[in-house]
Short mmCIF file of C-alpha atoms in Angstrom, two decimals:
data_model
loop_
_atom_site.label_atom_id
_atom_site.label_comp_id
_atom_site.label_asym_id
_atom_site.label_seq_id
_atom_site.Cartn_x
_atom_site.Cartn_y
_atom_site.Cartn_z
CA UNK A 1 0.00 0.00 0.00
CA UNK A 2 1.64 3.30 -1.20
CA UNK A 3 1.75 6.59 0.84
CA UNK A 4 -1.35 8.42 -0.98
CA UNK A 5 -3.56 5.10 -0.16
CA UNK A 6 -2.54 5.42 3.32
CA UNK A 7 -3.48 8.59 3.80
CA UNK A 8 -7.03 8.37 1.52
CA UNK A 9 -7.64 5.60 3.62
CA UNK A 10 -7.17 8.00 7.06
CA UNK A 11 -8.87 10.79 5.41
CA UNK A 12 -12.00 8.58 4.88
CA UNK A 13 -11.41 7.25 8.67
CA UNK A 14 -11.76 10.56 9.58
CA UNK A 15 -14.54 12.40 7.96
CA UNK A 16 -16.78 9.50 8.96
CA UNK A 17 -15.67 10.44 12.47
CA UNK A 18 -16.19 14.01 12.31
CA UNK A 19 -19.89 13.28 10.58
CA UNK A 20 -20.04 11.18 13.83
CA UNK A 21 -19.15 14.00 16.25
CA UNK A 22 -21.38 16.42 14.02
CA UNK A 23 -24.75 13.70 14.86
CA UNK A 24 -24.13 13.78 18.88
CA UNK A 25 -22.84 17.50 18.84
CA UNK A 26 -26.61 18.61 16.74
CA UNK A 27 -28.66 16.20 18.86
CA UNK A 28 -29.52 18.90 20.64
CA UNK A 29 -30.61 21.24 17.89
CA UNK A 30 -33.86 19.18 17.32
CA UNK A 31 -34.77 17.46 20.38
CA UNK A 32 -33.72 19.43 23.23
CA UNK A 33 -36.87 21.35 23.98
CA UNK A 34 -39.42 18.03 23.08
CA UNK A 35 -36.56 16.18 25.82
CA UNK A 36 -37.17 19.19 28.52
CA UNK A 37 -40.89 19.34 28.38
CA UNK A 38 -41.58 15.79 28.05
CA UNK A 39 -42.94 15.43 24.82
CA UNK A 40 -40.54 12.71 24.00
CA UNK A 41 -38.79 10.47 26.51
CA UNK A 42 -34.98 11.09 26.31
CA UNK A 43 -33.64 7.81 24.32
CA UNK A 44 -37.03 7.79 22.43
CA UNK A 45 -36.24 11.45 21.29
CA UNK A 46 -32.48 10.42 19.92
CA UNK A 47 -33.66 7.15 18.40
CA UNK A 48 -36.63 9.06 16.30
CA UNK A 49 -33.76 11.69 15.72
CA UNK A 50 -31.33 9.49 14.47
CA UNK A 51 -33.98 7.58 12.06
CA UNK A 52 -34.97 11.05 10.60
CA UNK A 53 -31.13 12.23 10.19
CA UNK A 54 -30.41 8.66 8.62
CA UNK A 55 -33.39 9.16 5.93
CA UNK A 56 -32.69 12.81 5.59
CA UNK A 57 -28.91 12.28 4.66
CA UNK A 58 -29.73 10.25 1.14
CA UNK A 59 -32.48 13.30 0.03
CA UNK A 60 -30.40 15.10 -1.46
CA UNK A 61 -26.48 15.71 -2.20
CA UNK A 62 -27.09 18.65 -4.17
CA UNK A 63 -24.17 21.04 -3.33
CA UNK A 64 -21.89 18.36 -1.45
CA UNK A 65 -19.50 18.28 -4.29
CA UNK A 66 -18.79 22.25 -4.11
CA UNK A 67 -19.32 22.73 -0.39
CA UNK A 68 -15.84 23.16 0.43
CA UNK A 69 -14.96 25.16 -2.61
CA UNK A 70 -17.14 28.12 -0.87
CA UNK A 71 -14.62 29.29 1.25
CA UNK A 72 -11.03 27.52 0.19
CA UNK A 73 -9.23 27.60 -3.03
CA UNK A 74 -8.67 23.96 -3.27
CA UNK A 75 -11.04 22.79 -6.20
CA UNK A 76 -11.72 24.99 -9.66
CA UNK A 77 -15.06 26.06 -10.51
CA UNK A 78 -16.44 22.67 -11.98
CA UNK A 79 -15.48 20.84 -8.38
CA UNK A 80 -12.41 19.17 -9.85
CA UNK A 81 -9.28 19.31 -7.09
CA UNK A 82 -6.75 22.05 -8.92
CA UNK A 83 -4.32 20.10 -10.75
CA UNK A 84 -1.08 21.09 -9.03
CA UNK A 85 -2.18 19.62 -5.68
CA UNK A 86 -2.76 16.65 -7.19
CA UNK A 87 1.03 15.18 -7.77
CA UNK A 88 1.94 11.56 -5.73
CA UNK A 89 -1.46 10.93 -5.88
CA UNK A 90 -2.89 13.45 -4.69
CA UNK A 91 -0.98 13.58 -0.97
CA UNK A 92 -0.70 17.21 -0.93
CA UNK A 93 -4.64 17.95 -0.89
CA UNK A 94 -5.34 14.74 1.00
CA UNK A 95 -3.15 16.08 3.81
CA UNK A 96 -5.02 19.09 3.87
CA UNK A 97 -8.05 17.52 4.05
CA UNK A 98 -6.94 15.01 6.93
CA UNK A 99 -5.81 18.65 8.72
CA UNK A 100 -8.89 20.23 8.23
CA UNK A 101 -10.92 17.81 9.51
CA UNK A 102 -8.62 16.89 12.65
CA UNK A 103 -9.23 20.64 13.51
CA UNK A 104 -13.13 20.44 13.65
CA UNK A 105 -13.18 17.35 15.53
CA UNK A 106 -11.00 18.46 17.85
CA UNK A 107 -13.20 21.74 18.47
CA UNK A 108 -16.38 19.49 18.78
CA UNK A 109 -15.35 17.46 21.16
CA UNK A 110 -13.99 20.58 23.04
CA UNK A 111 -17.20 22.45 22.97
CA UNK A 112 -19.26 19.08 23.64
CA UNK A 113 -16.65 18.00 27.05
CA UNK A 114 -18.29 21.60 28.21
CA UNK A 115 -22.30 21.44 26.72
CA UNK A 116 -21.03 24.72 24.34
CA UNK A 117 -23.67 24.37 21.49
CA UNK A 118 -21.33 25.28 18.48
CA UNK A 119 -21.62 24.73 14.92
CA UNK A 120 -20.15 21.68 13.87
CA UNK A 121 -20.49 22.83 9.95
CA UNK A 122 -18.23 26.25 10.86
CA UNK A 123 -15.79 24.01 13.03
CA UNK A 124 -15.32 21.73 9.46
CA UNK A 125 -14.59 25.06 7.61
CA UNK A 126 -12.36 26.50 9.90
CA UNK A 127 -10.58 23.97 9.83
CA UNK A 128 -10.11 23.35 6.07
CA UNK A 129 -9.68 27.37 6.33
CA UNK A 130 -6.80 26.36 8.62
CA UNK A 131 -5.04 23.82 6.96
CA UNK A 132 -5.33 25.49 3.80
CA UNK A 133 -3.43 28.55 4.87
CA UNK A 134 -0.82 26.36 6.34
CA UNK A 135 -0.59 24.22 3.05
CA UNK A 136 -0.99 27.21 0.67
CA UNK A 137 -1.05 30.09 2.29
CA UNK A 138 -3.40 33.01 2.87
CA UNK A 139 -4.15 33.44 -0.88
CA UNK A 140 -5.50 29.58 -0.78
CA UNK A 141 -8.61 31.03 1.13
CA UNK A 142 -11.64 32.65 -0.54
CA UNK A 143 -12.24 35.29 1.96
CA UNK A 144 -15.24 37.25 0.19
CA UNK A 145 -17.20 36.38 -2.51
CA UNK A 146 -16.44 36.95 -6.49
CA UNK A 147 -17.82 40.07 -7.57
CA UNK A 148 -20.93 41.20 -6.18
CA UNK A 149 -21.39 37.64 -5.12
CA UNK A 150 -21.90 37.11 -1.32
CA UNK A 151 -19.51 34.07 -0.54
CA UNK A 152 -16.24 33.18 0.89
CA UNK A 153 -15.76 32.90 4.36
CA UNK A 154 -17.87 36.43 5.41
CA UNK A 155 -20.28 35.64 3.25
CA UNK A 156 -20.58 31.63 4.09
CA UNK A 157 -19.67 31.70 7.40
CA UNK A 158 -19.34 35.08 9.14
CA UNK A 159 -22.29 36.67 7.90
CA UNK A 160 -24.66 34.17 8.48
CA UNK A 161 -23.42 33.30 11.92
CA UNK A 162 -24.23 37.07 12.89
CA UNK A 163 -27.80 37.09 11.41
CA UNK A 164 -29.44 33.42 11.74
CA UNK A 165 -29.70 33.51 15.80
CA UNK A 166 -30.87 37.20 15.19
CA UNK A 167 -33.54 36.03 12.61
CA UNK A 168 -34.38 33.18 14.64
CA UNK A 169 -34.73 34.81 17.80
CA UNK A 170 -37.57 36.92 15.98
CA UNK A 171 -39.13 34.22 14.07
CA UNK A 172 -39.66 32.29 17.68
CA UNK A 173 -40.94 35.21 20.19
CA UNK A 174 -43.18 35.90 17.14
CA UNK A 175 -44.32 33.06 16.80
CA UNK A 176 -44.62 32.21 20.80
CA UNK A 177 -46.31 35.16 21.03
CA UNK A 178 -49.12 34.08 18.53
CA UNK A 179 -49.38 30.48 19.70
CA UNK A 180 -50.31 31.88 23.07
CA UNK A 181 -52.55 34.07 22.08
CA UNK A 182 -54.09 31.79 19.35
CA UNK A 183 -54.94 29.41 22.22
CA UNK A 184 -55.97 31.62 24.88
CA UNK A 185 -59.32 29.92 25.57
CA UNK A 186 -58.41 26.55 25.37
CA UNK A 187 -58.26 24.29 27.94
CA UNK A 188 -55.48 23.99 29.70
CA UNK A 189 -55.32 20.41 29.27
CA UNK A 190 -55.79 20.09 25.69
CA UNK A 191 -53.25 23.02 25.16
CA UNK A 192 -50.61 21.18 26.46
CA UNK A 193 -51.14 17.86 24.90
CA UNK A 194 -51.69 19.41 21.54
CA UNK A 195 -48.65 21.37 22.13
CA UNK A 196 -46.39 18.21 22.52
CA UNK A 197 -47.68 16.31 19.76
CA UNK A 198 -46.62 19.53 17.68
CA UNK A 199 -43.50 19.56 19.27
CA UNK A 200 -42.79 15.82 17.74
CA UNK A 201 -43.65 17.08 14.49
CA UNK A 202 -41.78 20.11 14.40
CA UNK A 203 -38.82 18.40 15.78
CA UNK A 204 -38.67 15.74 13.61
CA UNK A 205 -38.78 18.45 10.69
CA UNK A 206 -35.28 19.92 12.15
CA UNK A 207 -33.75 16.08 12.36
CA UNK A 208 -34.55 15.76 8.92
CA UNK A 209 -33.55 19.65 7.75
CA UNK A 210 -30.42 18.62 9.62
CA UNK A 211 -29.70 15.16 8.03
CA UNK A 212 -30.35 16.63 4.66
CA UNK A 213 -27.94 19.72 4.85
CA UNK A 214 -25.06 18.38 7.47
CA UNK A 215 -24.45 15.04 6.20
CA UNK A 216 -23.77 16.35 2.56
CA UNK A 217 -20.14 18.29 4.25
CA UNK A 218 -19.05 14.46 4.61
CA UNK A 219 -20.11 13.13 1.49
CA UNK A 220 -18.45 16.03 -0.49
CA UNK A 221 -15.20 15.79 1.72
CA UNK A 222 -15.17 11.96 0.92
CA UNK A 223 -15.70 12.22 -2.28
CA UNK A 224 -13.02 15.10 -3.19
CA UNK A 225 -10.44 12.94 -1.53
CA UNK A 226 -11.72 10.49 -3.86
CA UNK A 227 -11.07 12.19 -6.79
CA UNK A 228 -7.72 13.83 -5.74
CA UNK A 229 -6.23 10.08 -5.57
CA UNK A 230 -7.77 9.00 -8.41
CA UNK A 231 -10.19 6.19 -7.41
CA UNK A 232 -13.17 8.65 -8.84
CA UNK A 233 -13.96 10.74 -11.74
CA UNK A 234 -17.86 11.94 -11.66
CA UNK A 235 -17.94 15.37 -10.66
CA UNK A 236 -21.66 15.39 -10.99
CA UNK A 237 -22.36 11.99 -8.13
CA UNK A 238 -21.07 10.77 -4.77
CA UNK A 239 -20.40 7.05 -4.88
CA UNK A 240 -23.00 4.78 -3.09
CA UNK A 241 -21.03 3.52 -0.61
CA UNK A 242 -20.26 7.18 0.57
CA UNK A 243 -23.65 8.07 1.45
CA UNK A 244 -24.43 5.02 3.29
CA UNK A 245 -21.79 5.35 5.47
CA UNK A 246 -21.49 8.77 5.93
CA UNK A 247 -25.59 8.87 6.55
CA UNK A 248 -24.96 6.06 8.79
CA UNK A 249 -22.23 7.79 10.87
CA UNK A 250 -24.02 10.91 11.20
CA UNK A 251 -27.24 8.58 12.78
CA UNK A 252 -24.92 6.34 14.97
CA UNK A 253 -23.60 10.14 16.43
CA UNK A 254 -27.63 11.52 16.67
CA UNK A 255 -28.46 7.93 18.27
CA UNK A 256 -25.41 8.45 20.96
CA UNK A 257 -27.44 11.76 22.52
CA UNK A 258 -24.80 13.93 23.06
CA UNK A 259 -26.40 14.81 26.22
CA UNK A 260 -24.23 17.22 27.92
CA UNK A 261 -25.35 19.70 25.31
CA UNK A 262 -29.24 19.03 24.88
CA UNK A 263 -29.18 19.50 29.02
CA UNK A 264 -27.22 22.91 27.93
CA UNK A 265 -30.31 23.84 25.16
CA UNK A 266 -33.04 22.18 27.07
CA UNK A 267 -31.95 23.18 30.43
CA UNK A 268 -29.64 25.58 30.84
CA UNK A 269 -31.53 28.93 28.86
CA UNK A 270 -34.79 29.38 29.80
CA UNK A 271 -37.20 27.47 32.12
CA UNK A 272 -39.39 25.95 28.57
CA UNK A 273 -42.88 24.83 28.35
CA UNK A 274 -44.31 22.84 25.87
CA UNK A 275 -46.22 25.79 23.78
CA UNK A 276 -42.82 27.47 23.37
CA UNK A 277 -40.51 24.63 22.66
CA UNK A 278 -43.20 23.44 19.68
CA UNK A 279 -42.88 27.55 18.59
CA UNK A 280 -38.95 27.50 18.83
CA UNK A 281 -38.76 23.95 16.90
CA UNK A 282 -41.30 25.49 14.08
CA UNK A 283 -38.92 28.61 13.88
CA UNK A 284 -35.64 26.75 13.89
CA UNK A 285 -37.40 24.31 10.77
CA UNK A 286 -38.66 27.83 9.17
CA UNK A 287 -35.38 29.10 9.32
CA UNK A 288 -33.18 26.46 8.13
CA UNK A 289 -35.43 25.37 5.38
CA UNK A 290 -35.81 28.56 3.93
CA UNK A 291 -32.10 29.11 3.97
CA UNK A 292 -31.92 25.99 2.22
CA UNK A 293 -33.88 26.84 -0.61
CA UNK A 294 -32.70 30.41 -0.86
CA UNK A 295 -29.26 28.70 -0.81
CA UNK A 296 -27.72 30.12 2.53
CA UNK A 297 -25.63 28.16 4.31
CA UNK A 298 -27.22 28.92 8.36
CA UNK A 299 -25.79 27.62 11.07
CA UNK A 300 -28.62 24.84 12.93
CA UNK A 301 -26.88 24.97 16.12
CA UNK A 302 -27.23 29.00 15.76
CA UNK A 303 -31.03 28.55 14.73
CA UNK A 304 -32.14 26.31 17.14
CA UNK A 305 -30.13 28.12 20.09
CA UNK A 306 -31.71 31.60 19.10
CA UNK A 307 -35.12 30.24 18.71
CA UNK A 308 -35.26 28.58 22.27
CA UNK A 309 -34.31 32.48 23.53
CA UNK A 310 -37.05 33.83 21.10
CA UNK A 311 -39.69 31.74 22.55
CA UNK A 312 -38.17 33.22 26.10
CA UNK A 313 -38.63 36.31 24.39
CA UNK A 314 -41.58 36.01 23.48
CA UNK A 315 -43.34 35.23 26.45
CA UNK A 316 -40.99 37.54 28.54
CA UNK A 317 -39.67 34.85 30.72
CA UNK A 318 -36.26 35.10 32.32
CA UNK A 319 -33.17 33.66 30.82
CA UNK A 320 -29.27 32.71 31.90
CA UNK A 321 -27.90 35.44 30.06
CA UNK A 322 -24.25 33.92 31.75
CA UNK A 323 -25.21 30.69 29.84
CA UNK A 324 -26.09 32.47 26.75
CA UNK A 325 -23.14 34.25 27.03
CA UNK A 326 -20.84 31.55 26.91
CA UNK A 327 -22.65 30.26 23.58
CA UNK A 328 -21.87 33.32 22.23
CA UNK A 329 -18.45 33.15 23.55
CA UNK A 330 -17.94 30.19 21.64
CA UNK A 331 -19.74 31.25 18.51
CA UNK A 332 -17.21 33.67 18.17
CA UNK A 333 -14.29 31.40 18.54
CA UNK A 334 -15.08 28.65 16.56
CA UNK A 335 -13.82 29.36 13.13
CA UNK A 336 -9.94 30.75 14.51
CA UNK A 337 -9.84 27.88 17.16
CA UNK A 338 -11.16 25.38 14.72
CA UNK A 339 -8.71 26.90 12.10
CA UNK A 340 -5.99 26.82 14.74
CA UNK A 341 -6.35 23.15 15.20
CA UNK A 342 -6.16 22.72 11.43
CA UNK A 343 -3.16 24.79 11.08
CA UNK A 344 -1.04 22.83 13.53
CA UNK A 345 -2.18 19.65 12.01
CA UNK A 346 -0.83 20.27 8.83
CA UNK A 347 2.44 21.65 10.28
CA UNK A 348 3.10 18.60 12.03
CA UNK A 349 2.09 16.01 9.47
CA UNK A 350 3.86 17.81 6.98
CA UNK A 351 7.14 18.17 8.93
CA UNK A 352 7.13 14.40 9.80
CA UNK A 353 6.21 13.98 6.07
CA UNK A 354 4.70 11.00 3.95
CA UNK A 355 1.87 8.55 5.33
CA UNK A 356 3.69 8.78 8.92
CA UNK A 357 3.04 12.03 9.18
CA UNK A 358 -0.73 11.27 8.62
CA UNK A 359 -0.39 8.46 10.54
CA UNK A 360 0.82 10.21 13.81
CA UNK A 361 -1.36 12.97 13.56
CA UNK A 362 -4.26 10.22 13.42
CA UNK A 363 -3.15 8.43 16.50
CA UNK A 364 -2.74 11.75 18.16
CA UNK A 365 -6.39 12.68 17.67
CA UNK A 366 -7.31 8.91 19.00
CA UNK A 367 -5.80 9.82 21.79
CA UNK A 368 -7.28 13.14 22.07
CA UNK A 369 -11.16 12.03 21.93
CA UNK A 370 -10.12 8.76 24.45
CA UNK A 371 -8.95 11.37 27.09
CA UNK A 372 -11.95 13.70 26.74
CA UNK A 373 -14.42 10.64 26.63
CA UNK A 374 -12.64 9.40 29.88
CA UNK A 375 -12.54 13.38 31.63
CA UNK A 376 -16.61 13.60 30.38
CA UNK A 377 -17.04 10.25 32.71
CA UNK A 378 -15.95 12.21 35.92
CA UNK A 379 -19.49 13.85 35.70
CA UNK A 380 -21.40 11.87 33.02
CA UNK A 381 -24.60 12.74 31.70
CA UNK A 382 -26.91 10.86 29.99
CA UNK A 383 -30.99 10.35 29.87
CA UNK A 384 -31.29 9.54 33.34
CA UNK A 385 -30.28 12.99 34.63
CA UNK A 386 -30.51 15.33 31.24
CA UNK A 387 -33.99 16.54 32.95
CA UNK A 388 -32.01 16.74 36.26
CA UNK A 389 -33.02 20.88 37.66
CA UNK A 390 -30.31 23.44 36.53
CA UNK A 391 -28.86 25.35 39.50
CA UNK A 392 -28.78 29.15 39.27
CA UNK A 393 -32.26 30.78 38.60
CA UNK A 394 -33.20 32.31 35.06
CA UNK A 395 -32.41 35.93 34.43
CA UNK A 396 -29.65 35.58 37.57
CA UNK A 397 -26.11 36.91 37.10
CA UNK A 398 -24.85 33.72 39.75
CA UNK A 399 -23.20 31.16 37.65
CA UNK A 400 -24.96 27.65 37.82
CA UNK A 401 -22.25 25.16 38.75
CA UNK A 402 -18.80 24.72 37.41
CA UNK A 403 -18.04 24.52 34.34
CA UNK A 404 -17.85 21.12 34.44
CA UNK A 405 -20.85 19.75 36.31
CA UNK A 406 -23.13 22.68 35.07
CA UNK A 407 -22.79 22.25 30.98
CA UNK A 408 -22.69 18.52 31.41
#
């Protein structure tokens, strides 16, 4: 086995890993609030979640060949890797594809060890930003769009991480707002079931919305290292086999929980009931499916965090503005932290050199996720205690608990 199959083979290792991370690290997105208020029982919530990610992943794989080329200079217009990275078989764009993705994982598994809700899709692209820059230097990043085009990386990933928690937040106290007073003289009893059962629906919508968009990022990763060594030549298709596993990794992650971060969402914000988490899932499955169509590449985890404080909003009830705070904290760091990560991948893989290179900086990120996995079982969390009370009262500047025990 040569030195360009070796690393193809760890790229493809990988991505399905970091498609992995991305299913536990979104769990949250769709099934936090439906977890909080009872709608769903915990496991019942990640299993239906994990079915509906699974399903939505083969819908469609419409831009996964040209997802990456939105903000790195690594493919030409058509999707094709550029020719000059593409000598020994294509190590030199494999490596920075192995880089890129070591640096999102990394950040996941960061932000999940402390229930940070971050986007797993801008952790992915900072770290192919990353890795790129490293590889090819600052000119090897698209930074704005062609033209009067809105793209690069404001227009893909800064932009839209400013105004979809903004839009959100006003789609769901909107919309809160209205359910409320839609329902005003109906019994309480009946409210609240009805509520629920809308809260299944609309959740299952954002598993699916989140399936469809987050599993293509895999696929086209896959299939561009693919092509750069060779073993595939249809710019238009991903191979079969890639979007079974990578739909099946993404499910596996969903159908872990990720709990420490749906306590976070469900928890950890506002004190939800049932009417607002069905308004803040309907607003986060607005959102995200509009942006879809219109072709904007939103954040879910920014959606779905901004609509649970819209239906706060909306109904004027108190929130952990320290716990929001952090989120935002982390919002803000995710693409140079991510890109960081990638950065210091490539630098070490490249200075070792060849398939050992890959090779160690694979182990090291084994290594990596087995010591977080064993710190996160110091204070584990799963759907026995996700429902557990969150100390510190809503709208109080006290801190819950450590960081820690608090985020789970």
């Amino acid at each position: 086995m040569d030195a360009a199959t070796v690393i193809l083979v760890l790229v493809i290792v990988t991505a399905l890993a970091f498609d992995f991370t991305n299913g536990f690290h979104d769990t949250g997105n769709a099934m936090a609030t439906s977890i909080a208020t009872g709608a769903l029982k915990p496991k019942v919530a990640v299993g239906l979640s994990a079915i509906l990610n699974l399903v939505g992943a083969f819908l469609s794989v419409e831009v996964a060949l040209t997802i990456t080329n939105a903000v790195v200079d690594i493919q030409d217009p058509s999707g094709a890797p550029r020719a000059e990275l593409l000598a020994d078989g294509g190590q030199a764009l494999l490596l920075i594809i192995l880089s890129g993705l070591v640096g999102g994982i990394v950040w996941n598994l960061f932000t999940w060890l402390y229930g940070l809700p971050s986007s797993s899709s801008h952790a992915l692209l900072g770290g192919l930003v990353g890795s790129t820059i490293a590889g090819l230097g600052f000119t090897g990043v698209k930074w704005t769009g062609e033209g009067d085009k809105l793209g690069g990386v404001v227009g893909k990933i800064l932009l839209p991480a400013v105004l979809s928690p903004v839009i959100a937040i006003a789609v769901a106290a909107v919309g809160t707002w209205l359910v409320f007073r839609i329902t005003e003289g109906v019994t309480e009893r009946y409210r609240q079931r009805g509520f629920r059962w809308g809260q299944v629906g609309s959740a299952s919508l954002v598993s699916l919305a989140h399936g469809t968009n987050d599993a293509q990022k895999t696929m086209g990763v896959m299939t561009l290292a693919l092509i750069a060594a060779g073993d595939w030549t249809d710019l238009s298709a991903v191979p079969f086999w890639v979007k079974v596993t990578a739909a099946t990794a993404i499910a596996l992650g969903t159908w872990i929980g990720g709990w420490r971060i749906i306590r976070t969402l469900g928890k950890g914000l506002i004190e939800i009931s049932p009417a607002q988490g069905m308004a803040a899932e309907s607003s986060s499955a607005a959102v995200i499916l509009s942006s879809s169509h219109l072709g904007f590449a939103l954040s879910t985890t920014h959606v779905a965090t901004g609509s649970i404080l819209g239906s706060g909003v909306g109904r004027r009830a108190p929130v952990r503005w320290n716990v929001a705070g952090r989120m935002v904290a982390a919002w803000a760091i995710t693409l140079p932290s991510a890109a960081l990560g990638g950065a210091v991948t490539w630098f070490v893989a490249n200075a070792i050199g060849g398939a050992l290179g890959a090779i160690v900086v694979f182990l090291v990120l084994v290594a990596f996720a087995a010591w977080m996995w064993a710190r996160a079982r110091r204070a584990p969390i799963g759907a026995h205690n996700v429902n557990d009370e969150w100390e510190g009262r809503p709208g109080s500047s006290r801190p819950a608990d450590r960081p820690t025990d608090q985020v789970h």
